[in-house]
Amino acid sequence: RLLSFPWLYGERTPVEDPTLRGAFFNFSLVHERADVIRAVLEGVALNSRWLFRHVEAFSGGPLPELRFIGGGAESALWSQIFADVLDRPILKVAEPQSANLRGAALIAFVALGLFDFADVSSRVRIESRFEPRDEHRALYEELFQEFLVFHDKNRAAFARLNRRDP
C-alpha cells in the first residue's frame, strides 16, 4: 500500500517540526496515478487522525461525528476516506466552501440577540452523511500505525536534511 506524508513545509500540529517534509513511501512501478492521488488524500486524513486524538483529549471525550467544510468537502471520495480513517461519521454541510461566511453571520446573529449559540447547529443544513465502513477499519488502523512509525523513524533524517532551509 502506498503511503503519503503531507508535510510539504514542516508540520505544526500535532508536532511542531518545521523540518518535516512530504514523502511517498512504498512507491513502486505497479502504482498508477489513481494510487498516488488516493495516497495523498489518505495521507491528509491520517495526519488529521494524528491530531484528532489530541483534539478529543482536549475536548474531554470522543466526538461522535464531524462536520466537513471547505473545498475538500466537495469530494465524496475524500469525505468517505475521512469517515473511514477517523472512524466517525462525516457530515458534509451544504455549500461547504461558504462555511466561514455562514459562521460569521451566525455569530453576528448571536451577538445581536436574534438567537443563542445553542441554536447555531440547527441552522446549518447537512447535505450528506458518510459512515465509516467496518471493512476498512483494520486497514486504516494498520496504515495509521505505519504513519506514526514512519514519522518516528525518519524525523531525525528530516532534521539533518532540512536544518538549513529558510
mmCIF file of C-alpha atoms in Angstrom:
data_model
loop_
_atom_site.group_PDB
_atom_site.id
_atom_site.type_symbol
_atom_site.label_atom_id
_atom_site.label_comp_id
_atom_site.label_asym_id
_atom_site.label_seq_id
_atom_site.Cartn_x
_atom_site.Cartn_y
_atom_site.Cartn_z
ATOM 1 C CA ARG A 1 0.000 0.000 0.000
ATOM 2 C CA LEU A 2 1.308 3.436 -0.945
ATOM 3 C CA LEU A 3 1.598 5.965 1.886
ATOM 4 C CA SER A 4 1.848 9.727 1.543
ATOM 5 C CA PHE A 5 3.003 12.202 4.164
ATOM 6 C CA PRO A 6 1.599 15.720 3.682
ATOM 7 C CA TRP A 7 4.353 17.699 5.400
ATOM 8 C CA LEU A 8 5.333 19.799 2.395
ATOM 9 C CA TYR A 9 6.890 22.522 4.504
ATOM 10 C CA GLY A 10 7.033 21.192 8.012
ATOM 11 C CA GLU A 11 4.288 20.354 10.457
ATOM 12 C CA ARG A 12 2.728 22.433 13.215
ATOM 13 C CA THR A 13 0.149 20.110 14.753
ATOM 14 C CA PRO A 14 0.212 17.690 16.431
ATOM 15 C CA VAL A 15 4.010 18.120 16.427
ATOM 16 C CA GLU A 16 5.967 21.323 15.984
ATOM 17 C CA ASP A 17 8.630 20.350 13.484
ATOM 18 C CA PRO A 18 9.489 22.731 10.655
ATOM 19 C CA THR A 19 11.985 20.242 9.179
ATOM 20 C CA LEU A 20 9.463 17.540 8.231
ATOM 21 C CA ARG A 21 8.826 17.200 4.504
ATOM 22 C CA GLY A 22 6.333 15.424 2.336
ATOM 23 C CA ALA A 23 7.101 11.942 1.148
ATOM 24 C CA PHE A 24 5.742 8.895 -0.585
ATOM 25 C CA PHE A 25 6.618 5.561 0.983
ATOM 26 C CA ASN A 26 6.364 2.108 -0.567
ATOM 27 C CA PHE A 27 6.104 3.527 -4.095
ATOM 28 C CA SER A 28 6.635 1.078 -6.952
ATOM 29 C CA LEU A 29 6.114 0.662 -10.683
ATOM 30 C CA VAL A 30 2.762 -1.039 -10.073
ATOM 31 C CA HIS A 31 1.271 2.187 -8.701
ATOM 32 C CA GLU A 32 -0.791 4.279 -11.067
ATOM 33 C CA ARG A 33 -1.900 7.897 -10.958
ATOM 34 C CA ALA A 34 -5.086 6.970 -9.065
ATOM 35 C CA ASP A 35 -2.981 5.251 -6.364
ATOM 36 C CA VAL A 36 -0.888 8.394 -5.899
ATOM 37 C CA ILE A 37 -3.979 10.618 -5.676
ATOM 38 C CA ARG A 38 -5.646 8.299 -3.190
ATOM 39 C CA ALA A 39 -2.447 8.137 -1.110
ATOM 40 C CA VAL A 40 -2.358 11.950 -0.930
ATOM 41 C CA LEU A 41 -5.990 12.080 0.230
ATOM 42 C CA GLU A 42 -5.368 9.309 2.763
ATOM 43 C CA GLY A 43 -2.168 10.996 3.968
ATOM 44 C CA VAL A 44 -4.013 14.186 4.838
ATOM 45 C CA ALA A 45 -6.720 12.147 6.598
ATOM 46 C CA LEU A 46 -4.106 10.104 8.512
ATOM 47 C CA ASN A 47 -2.372 13.298 9.610
ATOM 48 C CA SER A 48 -5.771 14.604 10.755
ATOM 49 C CA ARG A 49 -6.269 11.395 12.736
ATOM 50 C CA TRP A 50 -2.925 12.002 14.441
ATOM 51 C CA LEU A 51 -4.173 15.419 15.539
ATOM 52 C CA PHE A 52 -7.699 14.149 16.239
ATOM 53 C CA ARG A 53 -6.521 12.141 19.265
ATOM 54 C CA HIS A 54 -5.331 15.376 20.852
ATOM 55 C CA VAL A 55 -8.483 17.277 19.900
ATOM 56 C CA GLU A 56 -10.662 14.668 21.570
ATOM 57 C CA ALA A 57 -8.469 14.678 24.674
ATOM 58 C CA PHE A 58 -8.712 18.477 24.827
ATOM 59 C CA SER A 59 -12.490 18.450 24.300
ATOM 60 C CA GLY A 60 -12.954 15.956 27.116
ATOM 61 C CA GLY A 61 -14.100 12.919 25.175
ATOM 62 C CA PRO A 62 -14.924 11.362 21.848
ATOM 63 C CA LEU A 63 -16.604 13.461 19.206
ATOM 64 C CA PRO A 64 -19.455 11.326 17.844
ATOM 65 C CA GLU A 65 -19.479 12.941 14.385
ATOM 66 C CA LEU A 66 -17.713 15.665 12.441
ATOM 67 C CA ARG A 67 -18.952 18.322 10.072
ATOM 68 C CA PHE A 68 -16.821 18.628 6.958
ATOM 69 C CA ILE A 69 -16.386 22.054 5.337
ATOM 70 C CA GLY A 70 -14.192 23.713 2.723
ATOM 71 C CA GLY A 71 -13.225 22.679 -0.775
ATOM 72 C CA GLY A 72 -12.223 19.166 0.252
ATOM 73 C CA ALA A 73 -15.774 18.517 1.424
ATOM 74 C CA GLU A 74 -16.917 18.811 -2.197
ATOM 75 C CA SER A 75 -15.331 15.399 -2.799
ATOM 76 C CA ALA A 76 -17.457 12.396 -1.853
ATOM 77 C CA LEU A 77 -14.319 10.232 -2.064
ATOM 78 C CA TRP A 78 -12.397 12.389 0.403
ATOM 79 C CA SER A 79 -15.412 12.608 2.711
ATOM 80 C CA GLN A 80 -15.596 8.809 2.785
ATOM 81 C CA ILE A 81 -11.854 8.482 3.343
ATOM 82 C CA PHE A 82 -12.119 10.837 6.331
ATOM 83 C CA ALA A 83 -15.046 8.813 7.732
ATOM 84 C CA ASP A 84 -13.062 5.594 7.359
ATOM 85 C CA VAL A 85 -9.742 6.945 8.669
ATOM 86 C CA LEU A 86 -11.240 8.827 11.636
ATOM 87 C CA ASP A 87 -13.811 6.083 12.275
ATOM 88 C CA ARG A 88 -16.503 8.734 12.725
ATOM 89 C CA PRO A 89 -19.483 9.785 10.629
ATOM 90 C CA ILE A 90 -18.671 12.757 8.430
ATOM 91 C CA LEU A 91 -21.490 15.215 7.821
ATOM 92 C CA LYS A 92 -20.953 17.314 4.723
ATOM 93 C CA VAL A 93 -22.564 20.698 5.202
ATOM 94 C CA ALA A 94 -24.453 22.291 2.319
ATOM 95 C CA GLU A 95 -22.273 24.688 0.348
ATOM 96 C CA PRO A 96 -19.158 23.744 2.321
ATOM 97 C CA GLN A 97 -16.991 26.445 0.759
ATOM 98 C CA SER A 98 -19.248 29.133 2.254
ATOM 99 C CA ALA A 99 -18.888 27.851 5.827
ATOM 100 C CA ASN A 100 -16.732 30.754 7.023
ATOM 101 C CA LEU A 101 -19.178 33.311 5.684
ATOM 102 C CA ARG A 102 -22.140 31.486 7.231
ATOM 103 C CA GLY A 103 -20.269 31.124 10.520
ATOM 104 C CA ALA A 104 -19.568 34.845 10.697
ATOM 105 C CA ALA A 105 -23.234 35.597 10.010
ATOM 106 C CA LEU A 106 -24.367 33.149 12.687
ATOM 107 C CA ILE A 107 -22.035 34.734 15.236
ATOM 108 C CA ALA A 108 -23.433 38.144 14.312
ATOM 109 C CA PHE A 109 -26.999 36.874 14.840
ATOM 110 C CA VAL A 110 -25.999 35.587 18.278
ATOM 111 C CA ALA A 111 -24.318 38.907 19.106
ATOM 112 C CA LEU A 112 -27.482 40.745 18.066
ATOM 113 C CA GLY A 113 -29.534 38.506 20.328
ATOM 114 C CA LEU A 114 -31.537 37.025 17.453
ATOM 115 C CA PHE A 115 -30.773 33.516 18.692
ATOM 116 C CA ASP A 116 -28.468 31.646 21.101
ATOM 117 C CA PHE A 117 -25.345 29.616 20.364
ATOM 118 C CA ALA A 118 -27.431 26.517 21.148
ATOM 119 C CA ASP A 119 -29.477 27.312 18.017
ATOM 120 C CA VAL A 120 -26.499 27.516 15.664
ATOM 121 C CA SER A 121 -26.173 23.810 14.804
ATOM 122 C CA SER A 122 -29.821 23.608 13.772
ATOM 123 C CA ARG A 123 -29.186 26.464 11.309
ATOM 124 C CA VAL A 124 -26.514 24.527 9.406
ATOM 125 C CA ARG A 125 -28.004 22.271 6.736
ATOM 126 C CA ILE A 126 -26.362 18.862 6.257
ATOM 127 C CA GLU A 127 -26.197 17.783 2.627
ATOM 128 C CA SER A 128 -24.888 14.241 3.056
ATOM 129 C CA ARG A 129 -23.587 11.814 5.637
ATOM 130 C CA PHE A 130 -20.677 9.387 5.248
ATOM 131 C CA GLU A 131 -20.494 6.463 7.657
ATOM 132 C CA PRO A 132 -17.237 4.661 8.468
ATOM 133 C CA ARG A 133 -17.131 1.279 6.782
ATOM 134 C CA ASP A 134 -16.337 -1.688 9.011
ATOM 135 C CA GLU A 135 -14.428 -3.442 6.232
ATOM 136 C CA HIS A 136 -11.851 -0.609 6.158
ATOM 137 C CA ARG A 137 -11.283 -0.255 9.904
ATOM 138 C CA ALA A 138 -8.381 -2.737 10.155
ATOM 139 C CA LEU A 139 -6.664 -1.390 7.033
ATOM 140 C CA TYR A 140 -6.715 2.211 8.242
ATOM 141 C CA GLU A 141 -5.620 1.201 11.731
ATOM 142 C CA GLU A 142 -2.597 -0.534 10.177
ATOM 143 C CA LEU A 143 -1.842 2.431 7.891
ATOM 144 C CA PHE A 144 -2.137 4.850 10.808
ATOM 145 C CA GLN A 145 0.355 2.838 12.876
ATOM 146 C CA GLU A 146 2.758 2.802 9.912
ATOM 147 C CA PHE A 147 2.244 6.559 9.529
ATOM 148 C CA LEU A 148 3.358 7.086 13.132
ATOM 149 C CA VAL A 149 6.299 4.683 12.771
ATOM 150 C CA PHE A 150 7.439 6.470 9.605
ATOM 151 C CA HIS A 151 7.472 9.779 11.476
ATOM 152 C CA ASP A 152 9.321 8.348 14.483
ATOM 153 C CA LYS A 153 11.944 6.575 12.360
ATOM 154 C CA ASN A 154 12.568 9.462 9.948
ATOM 155 C CA ARG A 155 12.249 12.690 11.935
ATOM 156 C CA ALA A 156 15.977 12.813 12.704
ATOM 157 C CA ALA A 157 16.817 12.388 8.996
ATOM 158 C CA PHE A 158 14.387 15.190 8.087
ATOM 159 C CA ALA A 159 16.041 17.401 10.711
ATOM 160 C CA ARG A 160 19.507 16.701 9.282
ATOM 161 C CA LEU A 161 18.436 17.175 5.663
ATOM 162 C CA ASN A 162 16.434 20.361 6.243
ATOM 163 C CA ARG A 163 18.241 22.180 9.041
ATOM 164 C CA ARG A 164 19.355 24.929 6.645
ATOM 165 C CA ASP A 165 16.020 25.537 4.922
ATOM 166 C CA PRO A 166 14.667 29.048 5.399
#
